[in-house]
Amino acid sequence: MASMAPPLSCPQTQKVSILRKITSISNICPFGSILIPKASLSLSRQTQQKTRLPFSHSLPHLQHIHELCESGNLNEALTFLREDFDNPVSTSDQIGEAIGVLLQACMRHKDTEVGRKVHEMVSSSTQFSNDFFLNTRLITMYSMCGYPSDSRFVFNGMQRKNLIQWNALLSAYTKNDLFHDAVLLFIELISMTEFSPDNFTLPCVIKACSGLLDVNLGKVLHGFAVKKAFSSDGFVGNALIAMYGKCGCIDEALQLFESMPETDLVSWNAMMHVYAENGLSQDSYDLFKGLINSEEGLIPDSVTMVIIIPVSTSESDVTMGRLLHGLALKLGLTQELMVNNSLVDMYAKCNYLAEAQILFDRNDNRNVVSWNSLIGGYSKEGDAYGTFDLLRKMQMEDEIVVNEVTVLNVLPACLDESQLGSLKELHGFAFRHGFQDDELVANNFVAAYSKCMSPTYAERVFHGIKTKTVSSWNALIGGYAQNGFRTKALDFYLLMTESGIDPDPFTIGSLLLACAHLKLLQYGKEIHGFMLRNGLELDEFVGISLLSVYIHCEKMLPAKLLFDRMEDKSVVSWNTMISGFSQNGLASEALDTFRQMLLNGNQPHEIAITGVLGACSQISALRLGKEVHSFVLKAHLTEDTYISCSLMDMYAKSGCMEQSRNIFDRLNEKNEASWNVLIAGYGIHGRGHEAIELFEMMQASGCRPDSLTFIGLLMACSHSGLVTEGLKYHSQMQSLYGIEPKLEHYACVVDMLGRAGQMNEALKLVNEMPEEPDSRIWSSLLSSCRNYGDLDIGEEASRKLLELRPDKAESYVLLSNLYGALGKWDDVRKVRQRMKEIGLQKDAGCSWIEVGGKVYKFLVGDASVSESKKIRQTWMKLEKKICKIGYKPDTSCVLHELEEDEKIEILRGHSEKLAISFGLLNTTKGSPLRVCKNLRICVDCHNAARFISKVVKREIIIRDNKRFHHFSNGLCSCGDYW
């Protein structure tokens, strides 16, 4: 193939002239409603030259030459042929027969060297230099060996030609993908010779139209075929069906198929292939059933099975694949190599490696495709050991020659840093076999080294690529963007533009991914502008990547505007928006988007469901969560690990630990994630003893705890006051389980000590930490200082906190609350003045309550809601009732320098009181009230909720930003420890 010219593209002007030329010669108009398949040109010797004598064994060495050719000893056969060439006893017919046998063997074995020597003998002979039959064989031999230019050389050297040689050269061009040259040769044939194209000519040039994806030229040829009465010919009709299918004209292909006077098995196969290559799996299945039930009594052959089995592969439809396997067995086709390879590929890609391995092992006639299919299956599963073991065994097969596809199939097994050694071994293997100059192989090595966290090697391979295309740059930029080297991705993009190569949609998608993770909003906006100028915003892949930038940068308004402009919203785009709203704390918007998705007729997938369950979790929207749970049950998705964990989390964060535990208990397989969700659930409910019991059960089951397990366990100990147990588990993390405590774990322990009033021990732990404490730890310590009135440690914590987060309002609010709790109003005023100067504002208290499947939001002191007057009246009645049984407003919670009456009035406007009053107004008697709050519940609201639960005889469940409080009959589940 080294000297083969690349396929030529037909410029628009040439294309028009070709159409006019063919149209004028045939004097017809193109047909617009008929269509194509692939046809191969096979010329029998009898057809080519009827005067050639039948095979004769009278030549002394002819039988021996034939035997040598069959065994592949072509050089020895050539030696005997030369002896006969000089033998005066030999007749020209006998020598010509021997030459034909040897040339045919050269085709089979692709032995161009021997073929050229035979060519020299023919050319130097006055007897054979213009022999039609032998020159046709030479044209075909060079074509089959991948040297169509030599085929043309033979053709041009002939003094006399007939249609068979023209057809042979046409076939040579199409077989070697020189489609433009094939069309030009056809023009030459019909315009400069007296020959009329036949039913071997047209399939070749129609196939060239398929290769050029030029359906207009194909329609002209269709019209030509109709005029010349070839449209009913099976070869021509099948070629037209294939051409229309290749060009995506499904209706025309079907119309032609249905209008054919006789449809043979090749026609059925051609139409089935049209459906398959255009992704119409169900139509492929239906046509296959039609073939089996056809009146012609046609029986599927190996070609049929090789077409239909990959359809089940593309659909991951192993059930249909098994049925096809059974049919192939019944028809005796499983021993056919291509059928066996298709079945191995189907099982491997459908994750049934055991079945694929059995079929592979039973095949005694394996080729490189067989090995590549099985290797690809193991690689897809991430089984690096199995993949490389197969590669080594493959090299031990004498007749198997590895190719570029082998390397490309092995590369996906190199998934992470642990596979770097294997990747280097494969890279050396590719070098030894001369694959390093293949662009696709090199690009995939660049991406693989990025996955294995080795940017140095990725860049070495990249710089070794002689001609870098946009795909080469994309391999490096995309590899870096997807594997954590985001800044490098942006740097190489700049180098790419400097080299004069323009980005394509894949480049833009990779850049947007890098910007999203780096939260580079300004760069994202600049890329957005580039997309608008170049019409890329409508590209789904790029559009979703842009959505991710705005979502990661917490800019949901432009994300929503972009999403609304998308004409065809895919499931992925809906998933992205739902998850984006949920991740940014906009739970109500996430739920609204989910409803719109359902109304638009889109079936939600796992990602959308986990996103909406996360939104329900944020605001304790239990009824909506239950509706999603019902959908999950109907869709049979409960076995999905992510969904089951999301359901457990939703119920836990909606105050329903019993339902969360029920889902956990019904799981067939409990992994670390499911144990962690339940342990954390018990933690936020202050049920520390249950969390510890579950932790022990987890270990007894053989499931090893991880870093997240201990976060949930330490949080449970913190909310339950189990300080001794918490310190024990913290010390055992590294000593018993080999898990290095991170800042998250230290934050839990500091919070646990602070809640217990052990401020000095908490500060000592902070000072002895191996890492610099972050803002969460200082914030937790400062909050505890406020609760216990520890000014010295509190001020030290506030200094550290303000150093780390000088632009966050919460840092100043905690310090202001510390001063306010101690009555240091001058200091409170200084802190608030500082906040005002730098433009910071305290987050307003906010509560949510779900009533009738709808979530209602209340802000502190908000009098703008529709039922505010009734809510106020309801609270005043409640206040009178609870005051009679012991409630007294705790004005110490109001950290403002006000009169007592003013403080009491502020307490009445707290958001959870408004939500509780609204719930009492709009729910049935005896039903529980579930309130979610964005801040920590104050002492006064906690006391009020206890008394309200007693007077209204209802359970009130309040979830603040730290934990759950279950109020019932005047008591709280926290035991007043929070």
Coordinates of N, CA and C in Angstrom, one line a residue, residues 135-248:
N135 N -3.1 -10.0 -19.2 CA -3.0 -8.6 -18.8 C -4.1 -8.2 -17.8
T136 N -5.3 -8.9 -18.0 CA -6.4 -8.7 -17.0 C -5.9 -9.2 -15.6
R137 N -5.3 -10.4 -15.7 CA -4.8 -11.0 -14.4 C -3.8 -10.1 -13.7
L138 N -2.9 -9.5 -14.6 CA -1.9 -8.6 -14.0 C -2.5 -7.3 -13.4
I139 N -3.5 -6.8 -14.0 CA -4.2 -5.6 -13.5 C -4.8 -6.0 -12.1
T140 N -5.5 -7.1 -12.1 CA -6.1 -7.6 -10.9 C -5.1 -7.9 -9.8
M141 N -4.0 -8.5 -10.2 CA -3.0 -8.9 -9.2 C -2.4 -7.7 -8.5
Y142 N -2.1 -6.6 -9.3 CA -1.6 -5.4 -8.6 C -2.6 -4.8 -7.8
S143 N -3.9 -4.8 -8.2 CA -4.9 -4.2 -7.4 C -5.1 -4.9 -6.1
M144 N -5.1 -6.3 -6.1 CA -5.3 -7.0 -4.9 C -4.1 -6.9 -3.9
C145 N -2.9 -6.6 -4.5 CA -1.7 -6.3 -3.6 C -1.6 -4.9 -3.2
G146 N -2.5 -4.0 -3.6 CA -2.5 -2.6 -3.1 C -1.7 -1.7 -4.0
Y147 N -1.5 -2.0 -5.2 CA -0.7 -1.2 -6.1 C -1.5 -0.8 -7.4
P148 N -2.6 0.0 -7.2 CA -3.4 0.4 -8.3 C -2.7 1.2 -9.4
S149 N -1.7 1.9 -9.0 CA -0.9 2.7 -10.0 C -0.2 1.7 -11.0
D150 N 0.2 0.5 -10.5 CA 0.8 -0.5 -11.4 C -0.3 -1.1 -12.3
S151 N -1.5 -1.2 -11.7 CA -2.6 -1.7 -12.5 C -2.8 -0.8 -13.7
R152 N -2.8 0.5 -13.5 CA -2.9 1.5 -14.5 C -1.8 1.4 -15.6
F153 N -0.6 1.2 -15.1 CA 0.6 1.0 -15.9 C 0.4 -0.1 -16.9
V154 N -0.1 -1.3 -16.4 CA -0.4 -2.4 -17.3 C -1.4 -2.1 -18.3
F155 N -2.5 -1.4 -17.8 CA -3.6 -1.0 -18.7 C -3.1 -0.1 -19.8
N156 N -2.4 0.9 -19.4 CA -1.9 1.9 -20.4 C -1.0 1.2 -21.5
G157 N -0.3 0.2 -21.1 CA 0.7 -0.5 -22.0 C 0.1 -1.4 -23.0
M158 N -1.2 -1.7 -22.8 CA -1.9 -2.6 -23.7 C -2.2 -1.9 -25.1
Q159 N -1.8 -2.5 -26.2 CA -2.1 -2.0 -27.5 C -3.6 -2.1 -27.8
R160 N -4.2 -3.2 -27.4 CA -5.6 -3.4 -27.6 C -6.3 -3.7 -26.3
K161 N -7.5 -3.2 -26.1 CA -8.2 -3.4 -24.8 C -9.7 -3.8 -25.2
N162 N -10.2 -4.6 -24.3 CA -11.7 -4.8 -24.4 C -12.3 -4.3 -23.1
L163 N -13.6 -4.5 -23.0 CA -14.3 -4.0 -21.8 C -13.9 -4.7 -20.5
I164 N -13.4 -5.9 -20.6 CA -13.0 -6.6 -19.4 C -11.8 -5.9 -18.8
Q165 N -10.8 -5.4 -19.5 CA -9.7 -4.7 -18.9 C -10.2 -3.3 -18.3
W166 N -11.1 -2.7 -19.0 CA -11.6 -1.4 -18.4 C -12.3 -1.8 -17.0
N167 N -13.1 -2.8 -17.0 CA -13.8 -3.2 -15.8 C -12.8 -3.6 -14.7
A168 N -11.7 -4.3 -15.1 CA -10.7 -4.7 -14.1 C -10.0 -3.5 -13.5
L169 N -9.7 -2.4 -14.3 CA -9.1 -1.3 -13.8 C -10.0 -0.5 -12.9
L170 N -11.3 -0.4 -13.3 CA -12.3 0.2 -12.5 C -12.4 -0.5 -11.1
S171 N -12.4 -1.8 -11.1 CA -12.4 -2.5 -9.9 C -11.2 -2.3 -9.0
A172 N -10.0 -2.1 -9.7 CA -8.8 -1.8 -9.0 C -8.9 -0.5 -8.2
Y173 N -9.4 0.5 -8.9 CA -9.6 1.8 -8.2 C -10.5 1.8 -7.0
T174 N -11.7 1.1 -7.2 CA -12.7 1.1 -6.2 C -12.2 0.2 -5.0
K175 N -11.5 -0.9 -5.3 CA -11.0 -1.7 -4.2 C -10.0 -1.0 -3.4
N176 N -9.2 -0.1 -4.0 CA -8.2 0.7 -3.3 C -8.6 2.1 -2.9
D177 N -10.0 2.3 -2.9 CA -10.6 3.6 -2.4 C -10.2 4.8 -3.2
L178 N -9.8 4.6 -4.5 CA -9.5 5.7 -5.4 C -10.8 6.0 -6.2
F179 N -11.8 6.5 -5.4 CA -13.1 6.6 -6.0 C -13.2 7.7 -7.1
H180 N -12.5 8.8 -6.9 CA -12.5 9.9 -7.9 C -11.9 9.4 -9.2
D181 N -10.8 8.7 -9.1 CA -10.1 8.1 -10.2 C -11.1 7.1 -11.0
A182 N -11.8 6.4 -10.2 CA -12.8 5.4 -10.8 C -13.8 6.2 -11.6
V183 N -14.4 7.3 -11.1 CA -15.4 8.1 -11.8 C -14.8 8.6 -13.1
L184 N -13.6 9.2 -13.0 CA -12.9 9.7 -14.2 C -12.7 8.7 -15.2
L185 N -12.3 7.5 -14.8 CA -12.1 6.4 -15.7 C -13.4 6.0 -16.4
F186 N -14.4 6.0 -15.7 CA -15.8 5.7 -16.3 C -16.1 6.7 -17.3
I187 N -15.8 8.0 -17.0 CA -16.1 9.1 -18.0 C -15.3 8.8 -19.3
E188 N -14.0 8.4 -19.1 CA -13.1 8.1 -20.2 C -13.7 7.0 -21.0
L189 N -14.2 5.9 -20.3 CA -14.7 4.8 -21.0 C -15.9 5.1 -21.9
I190 N -16.9 5.9 -21.3 CA -18.1 6.1 -22.1 C -18.0 7.2 -23.1
S191 N -16.9 8.1 -23.0 CA -16.8 9.2 -23.9 C -15.7 9.0 -25.0
M192 N -14.8 8.0 -24.8 CA -13.7 7.9 -25.7 C -13.6 6.5 -26.3
T193 N -14.4 5.6 -26.0 CA -14.4 4.3 -26.6 C -15.7 3.9 -27.1
E194 N -15.7 2.8 -27.9 CA -17.0 2.3 -28.4 C -17.7 1.3 -27.5
F195 N -17.0 1.0 -26.3 CA -17.6 0.0 -25.4 C -18.8 0.6 -24.6
S196 N -19.7 -0.3 -24.4 CA -20.9 0.1 -23.6 C -20.8 -0.6 -22.3
P197 N -20.9 0.2 -21.2 CA -20.8 -0.4 -19.8 C -21.8 -1.5 -19.6
D198 N -21.3 -2.5 -18.9 CA -22.2 -3.7 -18.7 C -22.5 -3.8 -17.2
N199 N -23.1 -5.0 -16.8 CA -23.5 -5.1 -15.4 C -22.3 -5.4 -14.5
F200 N -21.1 -5.4 -15.0 CA -19.9 -5.4 -14.1 C -19.3 -4.0 -14.0
T201 N -19.5 -3.2 -15.0 CA -19.0 -1.8 -15.0 C -19.7 -1.0 -14.0
L202 N -21.0 -1.0 -14.1 CA -21.8 -0.1 -13.2 C -21.7 -0.3 -11.7
P203 N -21.7 -1.6 -11.2 CA -21.5 -1.7 -9.8 C -20.2 -1.1 -9.3
C204 N -19.1 -1.1 -10.1 CA -17.9 -0.5 -9.7 C -18.0 1.0 -9.5
V205 N -18.5 1.7 -10.5 CA -18.6 3.1 -10.5 C -19.7 3.6 -9.5
I206 N -20.7 2.8 -9.3 CA -21.7 3.1 -8.2 C -21.1 3.0 -6.9
K207 N -20.2 2.0 -6.7 CA -19.5 1.9 -5.4 C -18.6 3.1 -5.2
A208 N -18.0 3.7 -6.3 CA -17.2 4.9 -6.2 C -18.1 6.0 -5.7
C209 N -19.3 6.1 -6.1 CA -20.2 7.2 -5.6 C -20.4 7.0 -4.1
S210 N -20.6 5.8 -3.7 CA -20.7 5.5 -2.3 C -19.5 6.0 -1.5
G211 N -18.3 5.8 -2.0 CA -17.1 6.2 -1.4 C -17.0 7.7 -1.3
L212 N -17.5 8.4 -2.4 CA -17.5 9.8 -2.4 C -18.7 10.5 -1.7
L213 N -19.6 9.6 -1.2 CA -20.9 10.1 -0.6 C -21.6 11.1 -1.5
D214 N -21.5 10.8 -2.8 CA -22.1 11.7 -3.8 C -23.4 11.1 -4.4
V215 N -24.5 11.3 -3.7 CA -25.7 10.7 -4.0 C -26.3 11.3 -5.4
N216 N -26.0 12.5 -5.7 CA -26.4 13.1 -7.0 C -25.8 12.4 -8.2
L217 N -24.5 12.1 -8.1 CA -23.9 11.3 -9.1 C -24.4 9.9 -9.2
G218 N -24.7 9.4 -8.0 CA -25.3 8.0 -7.9 C -26.7 8.0 -8.6
K219 N -27.5 9.0 -8.4 CA -28.8 9.1 -9.1 C -28.7 9.2 -10.6
V220 N -27.6 9.9 -11.1 CA -27.4 10.0 -12.5 C -27.1 8.6 -13.0
L221 N -26.2 7.8 -12.3 CA -25.9 6.5 -12.7 C -27.1 5.6 -12.6
H222 N -27.9 5.8 -11.7 CA -29.2 5.0 -11.6 C -30.0 5.2 -12.8
G223 N -30.1 6.5 -13.2 CA -30.9 6.8 -14.5 C -30.2 6.2 -15.7
F224 N -28.9 6.2 -15.7 CA -28.1 5.5 -16.8 C -28.5 4.1 -16.9
A225 N -28.5 3.4 -15.7 CA -28.8 2.0 -15.6 C -30.2 1.7 -16.1
V226 N -31.2 2.6 -15.7 CA -32.5 2.4 -16.2 C -32.6 2.4 -17.7
K227 N -31.9 3.4 -18.3 CA -32.0 3.6 -19.7 C -31.3 2.4 -20.5
K228 N -30.2 1.9 -19.9 CA -29.5 0.8 -20.5 C -30.1 -0.6 -20.1
A229 N -31.2 -0.5 -19.4 CA -31.9 -1.8 -19.0 C -31.1 -2.6 -18.0
F230 N -30.3 -2.0 -17.2 CA -29.6 -2.7 -16.2 C -30.2 -2.6 -14.8
S231 N -31.3 -1.8 -14.6 CA -31.8 -1.6 -13.3 C -32.4 -2.9 -12.7
S232 N -32.8 -3.8 -13.5 CA -33.3 -5.1 -13.0 C -32.2 -6.1 -12.7
D233 N -31.0 -5.8 -13.1 CA -29.9 -6.7 -12.9 C -29.5 -6.7 -11.4
G234 N -29.3 -7.9 -10.8 CA -29.1 -8.1 -9.4 C -27.8 -7.3 -8.9
F235 N -26.7 -7.5 -9.7 CA -25.5 -6.8 -9.3 C -25.7 -5.3 -9.2
V236 N -26.3 -4.7 -10.3 CA -26.5 -3.3 -10.3 C -27.5 -2.8 -9.2
G237 N -28.6 -3.5 -9.1 CA -29.6 -3.1 -8.1 C -29.0 -3.2 -6.7
N238 N -28.3 -4.2 -6.4 CA -27.7 -4.3 -5.1 C -26.6 -3.2 -4.8
A239 N -25.9 -2.9 -5.9 CA -24.9 -1.8 -5.7 C -25.6 -0.5 -5.5
L240 N -26.7 -0.2 -6.1 CA -27.5 1.0 -5.9 C -28.1 1.1 -4.5
I241 N -28.6 -0.1 -4.0 CA -29.1 -0.1 -2.7 C -28.0 0.3 -1.7
A242 N -26.9 -0.3 -1.8 CA -25.7 0.0 -0.9 C -25.3 1.5 -1.0
M243 N -25.3 2.0 -2.3 CA -24.9 3.4 -2.4 C -25.9 4.4 -1.7
Y244 N -27.2 4.1 -1.9 CA -28.2 5.0 -1.3 C -28.0 4.9 0.3
G245 N -27.8 3.7 0.7 CA -27.7 3.5 2.2 C -26.5 4.2 2.7
K246 N -25.4 4.1 2.0 CA -24.1 4.8 2.4 C -24.3 6.3 2.5
C247 N -25.1 6.8 1.6 CA -25.4 8.3 1.5 C -26.5 8.7 2.5
G248 N -27.0 7.7 3.2 CA -28.1 8.1 4.2 C -29.5 8.2 3.6

